[in-house]
PDB file of C-alpha atoms in Angstrom:
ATOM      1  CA  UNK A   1       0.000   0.000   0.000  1.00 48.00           C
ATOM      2  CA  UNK A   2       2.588   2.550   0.661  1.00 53.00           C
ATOM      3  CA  UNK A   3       4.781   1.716  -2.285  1.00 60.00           C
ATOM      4  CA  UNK A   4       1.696   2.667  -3.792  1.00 61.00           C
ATOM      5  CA  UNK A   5       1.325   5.728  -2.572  1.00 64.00           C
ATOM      6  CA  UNK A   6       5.039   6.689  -2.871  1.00 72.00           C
ATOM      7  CA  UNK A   7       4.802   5.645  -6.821  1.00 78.00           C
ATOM      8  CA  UNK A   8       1.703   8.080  -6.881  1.00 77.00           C
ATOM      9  CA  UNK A   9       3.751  10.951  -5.037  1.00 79.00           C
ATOM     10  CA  UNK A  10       7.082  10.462  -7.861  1.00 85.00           C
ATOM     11  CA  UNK A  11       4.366  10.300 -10.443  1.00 88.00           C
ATOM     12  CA  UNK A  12       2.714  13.728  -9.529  1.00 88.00           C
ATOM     13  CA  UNK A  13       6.153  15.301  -8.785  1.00 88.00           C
ATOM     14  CA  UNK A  14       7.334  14.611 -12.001  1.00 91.00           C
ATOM     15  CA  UNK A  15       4.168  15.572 -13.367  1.00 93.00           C
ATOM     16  CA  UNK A  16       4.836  19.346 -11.651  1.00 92.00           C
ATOM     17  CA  UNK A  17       8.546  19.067 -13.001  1.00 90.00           C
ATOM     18  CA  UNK A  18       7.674  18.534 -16.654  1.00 94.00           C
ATOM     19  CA  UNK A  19       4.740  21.354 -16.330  1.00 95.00           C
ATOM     20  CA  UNK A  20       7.462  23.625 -14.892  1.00 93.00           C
ATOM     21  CA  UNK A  21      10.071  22.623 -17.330  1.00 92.00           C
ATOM     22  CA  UNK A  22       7.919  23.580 -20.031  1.00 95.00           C
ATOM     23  CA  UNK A  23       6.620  26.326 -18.682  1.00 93.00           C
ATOM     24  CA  UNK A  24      10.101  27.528 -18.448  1.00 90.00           C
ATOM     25  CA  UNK A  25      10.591  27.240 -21.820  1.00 92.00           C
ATOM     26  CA  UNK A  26       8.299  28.582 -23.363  1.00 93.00           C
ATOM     27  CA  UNK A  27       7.845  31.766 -21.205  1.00 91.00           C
ATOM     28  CA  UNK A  28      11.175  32.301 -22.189  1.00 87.00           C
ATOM     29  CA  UNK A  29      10.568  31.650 -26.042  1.00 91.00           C
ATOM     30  CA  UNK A  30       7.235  33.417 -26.215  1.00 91.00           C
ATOM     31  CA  UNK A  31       7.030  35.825 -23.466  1.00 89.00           C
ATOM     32  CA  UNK A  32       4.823  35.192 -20.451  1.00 91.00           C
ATOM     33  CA  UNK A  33       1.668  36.738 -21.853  1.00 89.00           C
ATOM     34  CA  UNK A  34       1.964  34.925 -25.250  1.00 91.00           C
ATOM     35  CA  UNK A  35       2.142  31.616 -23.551  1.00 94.00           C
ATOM     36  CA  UNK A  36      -1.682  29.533 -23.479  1.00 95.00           C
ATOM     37  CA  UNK A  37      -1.329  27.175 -20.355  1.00 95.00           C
ATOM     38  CA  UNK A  38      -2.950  24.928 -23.126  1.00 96.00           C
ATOM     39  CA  UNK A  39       0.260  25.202 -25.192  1.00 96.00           C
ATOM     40  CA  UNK A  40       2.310  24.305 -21.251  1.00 95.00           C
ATOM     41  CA  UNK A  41       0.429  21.654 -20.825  1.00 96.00           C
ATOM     42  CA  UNK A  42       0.825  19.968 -24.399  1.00 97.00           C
ATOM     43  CA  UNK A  43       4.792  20.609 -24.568  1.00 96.00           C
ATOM     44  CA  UNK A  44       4.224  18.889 -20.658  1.00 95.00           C
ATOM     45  CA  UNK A  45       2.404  16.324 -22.617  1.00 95.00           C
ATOM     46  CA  UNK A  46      -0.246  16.411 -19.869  1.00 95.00           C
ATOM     47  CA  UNK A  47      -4.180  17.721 -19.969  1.00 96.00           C
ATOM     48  CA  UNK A  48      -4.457  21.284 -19.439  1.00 95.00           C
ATOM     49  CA  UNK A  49      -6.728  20.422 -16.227  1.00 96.00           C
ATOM     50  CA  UNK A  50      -3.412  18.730 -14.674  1.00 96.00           C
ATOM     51  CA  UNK A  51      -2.219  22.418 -15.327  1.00 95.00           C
ATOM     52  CA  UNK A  52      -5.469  23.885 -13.454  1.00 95.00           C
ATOM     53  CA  UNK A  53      -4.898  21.144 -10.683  1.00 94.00           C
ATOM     54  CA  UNK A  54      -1.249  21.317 -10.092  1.00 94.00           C
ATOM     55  CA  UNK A  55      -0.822  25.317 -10.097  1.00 93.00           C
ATOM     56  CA  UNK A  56      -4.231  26.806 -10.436  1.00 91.00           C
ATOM     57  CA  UNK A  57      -3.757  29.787 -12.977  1.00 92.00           C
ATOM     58  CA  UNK A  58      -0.068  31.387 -15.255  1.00 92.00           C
ATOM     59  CA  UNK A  59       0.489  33.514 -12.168  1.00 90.00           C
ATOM     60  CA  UNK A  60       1.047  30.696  -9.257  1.00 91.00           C
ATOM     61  CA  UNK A  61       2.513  28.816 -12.314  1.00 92.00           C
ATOM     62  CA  UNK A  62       5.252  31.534 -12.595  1.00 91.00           C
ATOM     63  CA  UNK A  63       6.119  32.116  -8.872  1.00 88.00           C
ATOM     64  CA  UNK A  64       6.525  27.907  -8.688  1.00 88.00           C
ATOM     65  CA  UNK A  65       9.357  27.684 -11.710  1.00 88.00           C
ATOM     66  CA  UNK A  66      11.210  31.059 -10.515  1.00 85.00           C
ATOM     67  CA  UNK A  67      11.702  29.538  -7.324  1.00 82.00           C
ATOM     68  CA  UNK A  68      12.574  26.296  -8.809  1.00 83.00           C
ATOM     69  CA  UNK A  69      15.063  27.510 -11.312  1.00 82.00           C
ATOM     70  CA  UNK A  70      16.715  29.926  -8.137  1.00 77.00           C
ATOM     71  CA  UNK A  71      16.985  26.626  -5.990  1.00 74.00           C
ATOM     72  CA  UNK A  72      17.413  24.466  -8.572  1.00 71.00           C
ATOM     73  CA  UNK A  73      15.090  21.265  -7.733  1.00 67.00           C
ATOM     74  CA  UNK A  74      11.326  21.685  -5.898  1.00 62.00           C
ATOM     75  CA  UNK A  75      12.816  21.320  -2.681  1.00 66.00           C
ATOM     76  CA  UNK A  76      11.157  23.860  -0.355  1.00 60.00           C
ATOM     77  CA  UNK A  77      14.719  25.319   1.264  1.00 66.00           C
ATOM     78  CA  UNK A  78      15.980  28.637   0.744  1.00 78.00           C
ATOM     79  CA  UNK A  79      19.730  29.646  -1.173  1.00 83.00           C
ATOM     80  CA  UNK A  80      20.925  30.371   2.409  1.00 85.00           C
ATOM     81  CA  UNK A  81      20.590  26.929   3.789  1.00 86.00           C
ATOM     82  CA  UNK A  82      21.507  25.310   0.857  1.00 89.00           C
ATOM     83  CA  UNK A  83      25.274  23.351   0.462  1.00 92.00           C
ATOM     84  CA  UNK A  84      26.789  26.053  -1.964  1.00 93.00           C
ATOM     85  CA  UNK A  85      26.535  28.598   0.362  1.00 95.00           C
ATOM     86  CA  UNK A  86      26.884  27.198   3.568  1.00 96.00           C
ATOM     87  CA  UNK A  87      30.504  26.604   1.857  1.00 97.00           C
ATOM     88  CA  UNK A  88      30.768  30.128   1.246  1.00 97.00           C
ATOM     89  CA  UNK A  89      30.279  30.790   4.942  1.00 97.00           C
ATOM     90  CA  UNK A  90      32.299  27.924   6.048  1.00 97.00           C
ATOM     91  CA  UNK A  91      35.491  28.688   3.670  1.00 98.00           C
ATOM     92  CA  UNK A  92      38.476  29.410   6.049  1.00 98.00           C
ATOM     93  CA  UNK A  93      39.690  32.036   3.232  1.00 97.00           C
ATOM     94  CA  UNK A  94      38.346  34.944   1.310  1.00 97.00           C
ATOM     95  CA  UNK A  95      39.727  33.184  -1.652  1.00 97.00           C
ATOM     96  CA  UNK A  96      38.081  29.840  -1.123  1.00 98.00           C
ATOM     97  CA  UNK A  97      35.194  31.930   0.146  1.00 98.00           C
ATOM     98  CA  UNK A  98      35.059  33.986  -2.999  1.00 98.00           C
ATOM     99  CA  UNK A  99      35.561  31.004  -5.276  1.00 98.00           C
ATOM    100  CA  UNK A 100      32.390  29.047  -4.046  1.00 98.00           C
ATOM    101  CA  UNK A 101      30.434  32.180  -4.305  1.00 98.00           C
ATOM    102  CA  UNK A 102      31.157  32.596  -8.501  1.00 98.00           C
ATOM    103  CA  UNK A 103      30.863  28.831  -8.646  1.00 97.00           C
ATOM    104  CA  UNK A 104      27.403  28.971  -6.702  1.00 95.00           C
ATOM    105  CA  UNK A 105      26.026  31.515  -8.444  1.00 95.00           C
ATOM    106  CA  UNK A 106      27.142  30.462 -12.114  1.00 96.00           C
ATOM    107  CA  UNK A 107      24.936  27.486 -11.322  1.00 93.00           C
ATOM    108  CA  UNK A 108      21.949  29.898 -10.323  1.00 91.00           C
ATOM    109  CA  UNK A 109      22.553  31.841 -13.192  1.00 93.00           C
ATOM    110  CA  UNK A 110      22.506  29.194 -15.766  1.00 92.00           C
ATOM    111  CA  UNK A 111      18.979  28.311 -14.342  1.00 89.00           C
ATOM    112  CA  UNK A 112      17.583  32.106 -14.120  1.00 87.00           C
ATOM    113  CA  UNK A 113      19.132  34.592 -15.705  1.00 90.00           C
ATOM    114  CA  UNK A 114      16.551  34.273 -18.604  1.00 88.00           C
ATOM    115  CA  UNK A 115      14.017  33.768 -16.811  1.00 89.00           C
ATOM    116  CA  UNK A 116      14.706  36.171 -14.803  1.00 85.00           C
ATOM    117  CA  UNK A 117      14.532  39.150 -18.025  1.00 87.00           C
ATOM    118  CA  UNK A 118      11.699  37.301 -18.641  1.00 88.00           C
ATOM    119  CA  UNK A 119       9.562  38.136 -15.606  1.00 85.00           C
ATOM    120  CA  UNK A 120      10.750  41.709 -15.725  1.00 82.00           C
ATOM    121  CA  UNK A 121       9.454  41.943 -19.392  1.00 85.00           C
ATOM    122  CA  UNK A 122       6.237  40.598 -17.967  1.00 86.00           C
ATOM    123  CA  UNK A 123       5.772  42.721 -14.886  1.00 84.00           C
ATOM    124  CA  UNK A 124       5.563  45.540 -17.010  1.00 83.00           C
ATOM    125  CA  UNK A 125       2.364  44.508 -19.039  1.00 83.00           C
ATOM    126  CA  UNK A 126       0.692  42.155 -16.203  1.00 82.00           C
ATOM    127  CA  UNK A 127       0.107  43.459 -13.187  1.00 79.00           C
ATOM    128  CA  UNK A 128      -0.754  40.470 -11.337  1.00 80.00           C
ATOM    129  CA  UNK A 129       2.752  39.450 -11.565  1.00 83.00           C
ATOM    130  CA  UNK A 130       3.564  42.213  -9.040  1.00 75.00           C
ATOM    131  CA  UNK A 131       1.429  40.605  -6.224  1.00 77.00           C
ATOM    132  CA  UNK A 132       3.579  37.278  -6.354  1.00 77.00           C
ATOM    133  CA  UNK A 133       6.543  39.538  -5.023  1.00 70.00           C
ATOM    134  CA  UNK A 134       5.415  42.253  -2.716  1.00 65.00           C
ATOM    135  CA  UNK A 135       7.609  45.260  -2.287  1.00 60.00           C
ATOM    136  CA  UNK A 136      10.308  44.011  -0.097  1.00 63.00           C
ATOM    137  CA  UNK A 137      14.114  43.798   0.662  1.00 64.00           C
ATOM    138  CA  UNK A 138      15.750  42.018  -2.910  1.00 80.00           C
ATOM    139  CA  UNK A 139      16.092  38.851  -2.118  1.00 84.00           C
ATOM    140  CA  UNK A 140      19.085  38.068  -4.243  1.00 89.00           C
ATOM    141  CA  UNK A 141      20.741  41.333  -2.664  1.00 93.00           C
ATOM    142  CA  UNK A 142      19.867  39.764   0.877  1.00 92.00           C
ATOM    143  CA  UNK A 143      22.072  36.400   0.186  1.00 93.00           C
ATOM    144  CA  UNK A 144      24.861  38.474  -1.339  1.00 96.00           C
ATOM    145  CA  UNK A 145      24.786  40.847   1.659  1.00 97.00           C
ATOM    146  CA  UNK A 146      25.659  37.946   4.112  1.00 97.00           C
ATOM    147  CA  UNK A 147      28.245  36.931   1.599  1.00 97.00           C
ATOM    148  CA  UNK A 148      30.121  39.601   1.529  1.00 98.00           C
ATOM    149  CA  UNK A 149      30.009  40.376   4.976  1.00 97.00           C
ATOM    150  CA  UNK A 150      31.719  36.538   5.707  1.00 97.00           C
ATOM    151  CA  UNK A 151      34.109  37.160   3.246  1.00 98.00           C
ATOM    152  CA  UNK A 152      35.022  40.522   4.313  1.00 97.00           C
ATOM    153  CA  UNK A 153      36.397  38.660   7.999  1.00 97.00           C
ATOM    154  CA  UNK A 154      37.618  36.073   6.363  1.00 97.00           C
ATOM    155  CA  UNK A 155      41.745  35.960   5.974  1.00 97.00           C
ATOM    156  CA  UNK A 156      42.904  37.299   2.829  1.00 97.00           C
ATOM    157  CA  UNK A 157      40.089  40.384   1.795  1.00 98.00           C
ATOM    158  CA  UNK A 158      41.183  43.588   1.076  1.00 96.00           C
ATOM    159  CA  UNK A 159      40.786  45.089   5.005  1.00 94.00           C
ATOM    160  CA  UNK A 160      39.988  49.034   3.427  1.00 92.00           C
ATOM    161  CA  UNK A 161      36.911  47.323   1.746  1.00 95.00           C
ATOM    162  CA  UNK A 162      33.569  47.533   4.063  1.00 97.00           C
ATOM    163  CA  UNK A 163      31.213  44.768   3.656  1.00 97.00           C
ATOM    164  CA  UNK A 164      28.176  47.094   2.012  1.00 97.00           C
ATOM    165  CA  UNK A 165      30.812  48.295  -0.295  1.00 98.00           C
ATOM    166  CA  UNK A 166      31.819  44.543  -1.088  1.00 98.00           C
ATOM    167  CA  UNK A 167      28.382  43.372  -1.523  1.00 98.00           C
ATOM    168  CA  UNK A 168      27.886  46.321  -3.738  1.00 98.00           C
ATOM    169  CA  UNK A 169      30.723  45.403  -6.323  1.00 98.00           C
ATOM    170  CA  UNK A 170      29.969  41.286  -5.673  1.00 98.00           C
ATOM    171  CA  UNK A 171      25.841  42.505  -6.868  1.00 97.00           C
ATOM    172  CA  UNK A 172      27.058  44.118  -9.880  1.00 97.00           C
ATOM    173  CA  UNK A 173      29.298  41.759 -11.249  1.00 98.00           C
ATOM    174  CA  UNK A 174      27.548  38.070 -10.564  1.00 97.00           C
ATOM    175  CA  UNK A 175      24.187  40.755 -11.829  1.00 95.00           C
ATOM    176  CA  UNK A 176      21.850  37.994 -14.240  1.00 93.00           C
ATOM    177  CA  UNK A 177      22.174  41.493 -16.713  1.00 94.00           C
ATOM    178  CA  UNK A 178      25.333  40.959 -16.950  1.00 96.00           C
ATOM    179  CA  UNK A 179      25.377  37.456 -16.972  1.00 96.00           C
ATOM    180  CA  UNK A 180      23.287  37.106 -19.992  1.00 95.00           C
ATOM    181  CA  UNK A 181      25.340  39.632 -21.627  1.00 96.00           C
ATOM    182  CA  UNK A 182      28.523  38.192 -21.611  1.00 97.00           C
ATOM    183  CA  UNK A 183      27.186  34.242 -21.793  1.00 97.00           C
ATOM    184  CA  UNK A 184      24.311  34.741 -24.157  1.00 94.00           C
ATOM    185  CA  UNK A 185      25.175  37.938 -26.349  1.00 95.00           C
ATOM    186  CA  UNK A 186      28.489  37.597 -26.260  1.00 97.00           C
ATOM    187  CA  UNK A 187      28.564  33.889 -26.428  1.00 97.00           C
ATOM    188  CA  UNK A 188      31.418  33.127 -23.239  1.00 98.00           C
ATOM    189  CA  UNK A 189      31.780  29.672 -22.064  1.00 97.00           C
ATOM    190  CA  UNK A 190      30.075  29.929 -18.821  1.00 97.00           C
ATOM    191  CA  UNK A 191      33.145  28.835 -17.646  1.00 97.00           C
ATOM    192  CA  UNK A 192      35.294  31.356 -19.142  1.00 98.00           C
ATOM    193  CA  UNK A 193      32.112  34.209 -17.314  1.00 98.00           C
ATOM    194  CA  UNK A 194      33.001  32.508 -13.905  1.00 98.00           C
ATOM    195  CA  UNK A 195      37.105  33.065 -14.458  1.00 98.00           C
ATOM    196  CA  UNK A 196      36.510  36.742 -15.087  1.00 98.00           C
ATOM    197  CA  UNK A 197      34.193  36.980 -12.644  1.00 98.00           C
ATOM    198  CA  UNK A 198      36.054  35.791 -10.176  1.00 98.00           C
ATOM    199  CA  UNK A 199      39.089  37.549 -11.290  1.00 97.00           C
ATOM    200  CA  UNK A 200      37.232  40.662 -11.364  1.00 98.00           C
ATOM    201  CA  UNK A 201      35.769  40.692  -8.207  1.00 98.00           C
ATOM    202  CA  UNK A 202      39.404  39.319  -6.489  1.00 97.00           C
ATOM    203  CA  UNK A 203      40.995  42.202  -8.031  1.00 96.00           C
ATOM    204  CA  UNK A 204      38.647  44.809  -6.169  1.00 96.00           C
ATOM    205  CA  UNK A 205      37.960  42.335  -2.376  1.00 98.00           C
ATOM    206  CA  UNK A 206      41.348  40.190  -2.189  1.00 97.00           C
ATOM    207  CA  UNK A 207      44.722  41.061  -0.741  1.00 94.00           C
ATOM    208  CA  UNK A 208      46.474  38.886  -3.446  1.00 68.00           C
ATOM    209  CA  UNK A 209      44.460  39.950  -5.791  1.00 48.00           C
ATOM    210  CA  UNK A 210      43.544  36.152  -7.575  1.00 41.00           C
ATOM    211  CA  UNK A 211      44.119  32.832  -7.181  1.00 42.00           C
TER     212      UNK A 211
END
């Protein structure tokens, strides 16, 4: 009976990841207002009603696959308790600190940076997207903040630099703008965007200025 059940629960979650998935893509193809959840549901290969069920309208849709692609599965735990950055907190160096920070958020980035433009196209034209993120402190700004201030204690940053000032640059730099400029308009590696990022930001927060 409760293999049953657990073969019903990895049947509806990969139900919601294929509806996401899609929906993913083709907000990001079409533009959120283009998109029919009839047209999610058929790239899901799914009935649109599973769409209805699973999400209930485009907006909830939305607010479910941006905080999948920022975590990066459907697991309900926020970027501060996740592995990537508990390693940031945990490096004994501002280097190694610094490191797992680009390397985290390439990974993010990879995930949201389009989606992100996306949503920011859309909030423009549909106001209900605004109500799925209240006015309130940037999230992404929030993480970075704690960053930098870790770093900035850690052995090896550049002592003249104040943490605000360091989360200021560290914002800027790892920005999904930017990102998308240099990975998808420019066409870097994102490899190659994570060793100038990194470089860039040592050169401005490290005593040794790089690896």
């Amino acid at each position: 009976m409760s293999d049953g059940k657990g073969k019903q629960g990895r049947k509806a979650q990969e139900t919601r990841r294929r509806i996401i998935e899609a929906a993913g893509a083709l907000f990001v193809e079409q533009g959120y207002g283009a998109t029919k959840l009839q047209e999610i549901a058929d790239r899901a290969g799914v009935a649109v009603q599973t769409v209805y069920f699973v999400f209930r309208n485009k907006p909830s849709l939305l607010k479910e696959l941006v905080d999948a692609a920022i975590a990066g599965d459907d697991e309900p735990v926020p970027t501060m308790d996740r592995p990537w950055f508990a390693e940031v907190m945990t490096a004994p160096t501002a280097e190694s600190a610094l490191a797992a920070l680009v390397a985290g958020t390439r990974r993010t980035l990879e995930r949201v940076a389009a989606i992100n433009e996306m949503v920011r196209a859309a909030t423009a034209t549909n106001p209900e997207i605004r109500e799925l993120w209240p006015d309130q402190a940037d999230p992404r700004y929030t993480v970075i903040a704690t960053a930098a201030k870790s770093l900035t204690e850690k052995p090896g940053a550049r002592p003249a630099t104040p943490a605000e000032e360091a989360a200021d640059i560290i914002y800027a730099i790892l920005s999904p703008e930017l990102f998308l400029v240099l990975t998808r308009d420019r066409a870097w590696p994102p490899a190659k965007w994570e060793q100038w990022a990194y470089d860039t930001l040592s050169s401005q927060l490290l005593v040794d200025n790089g690896r």
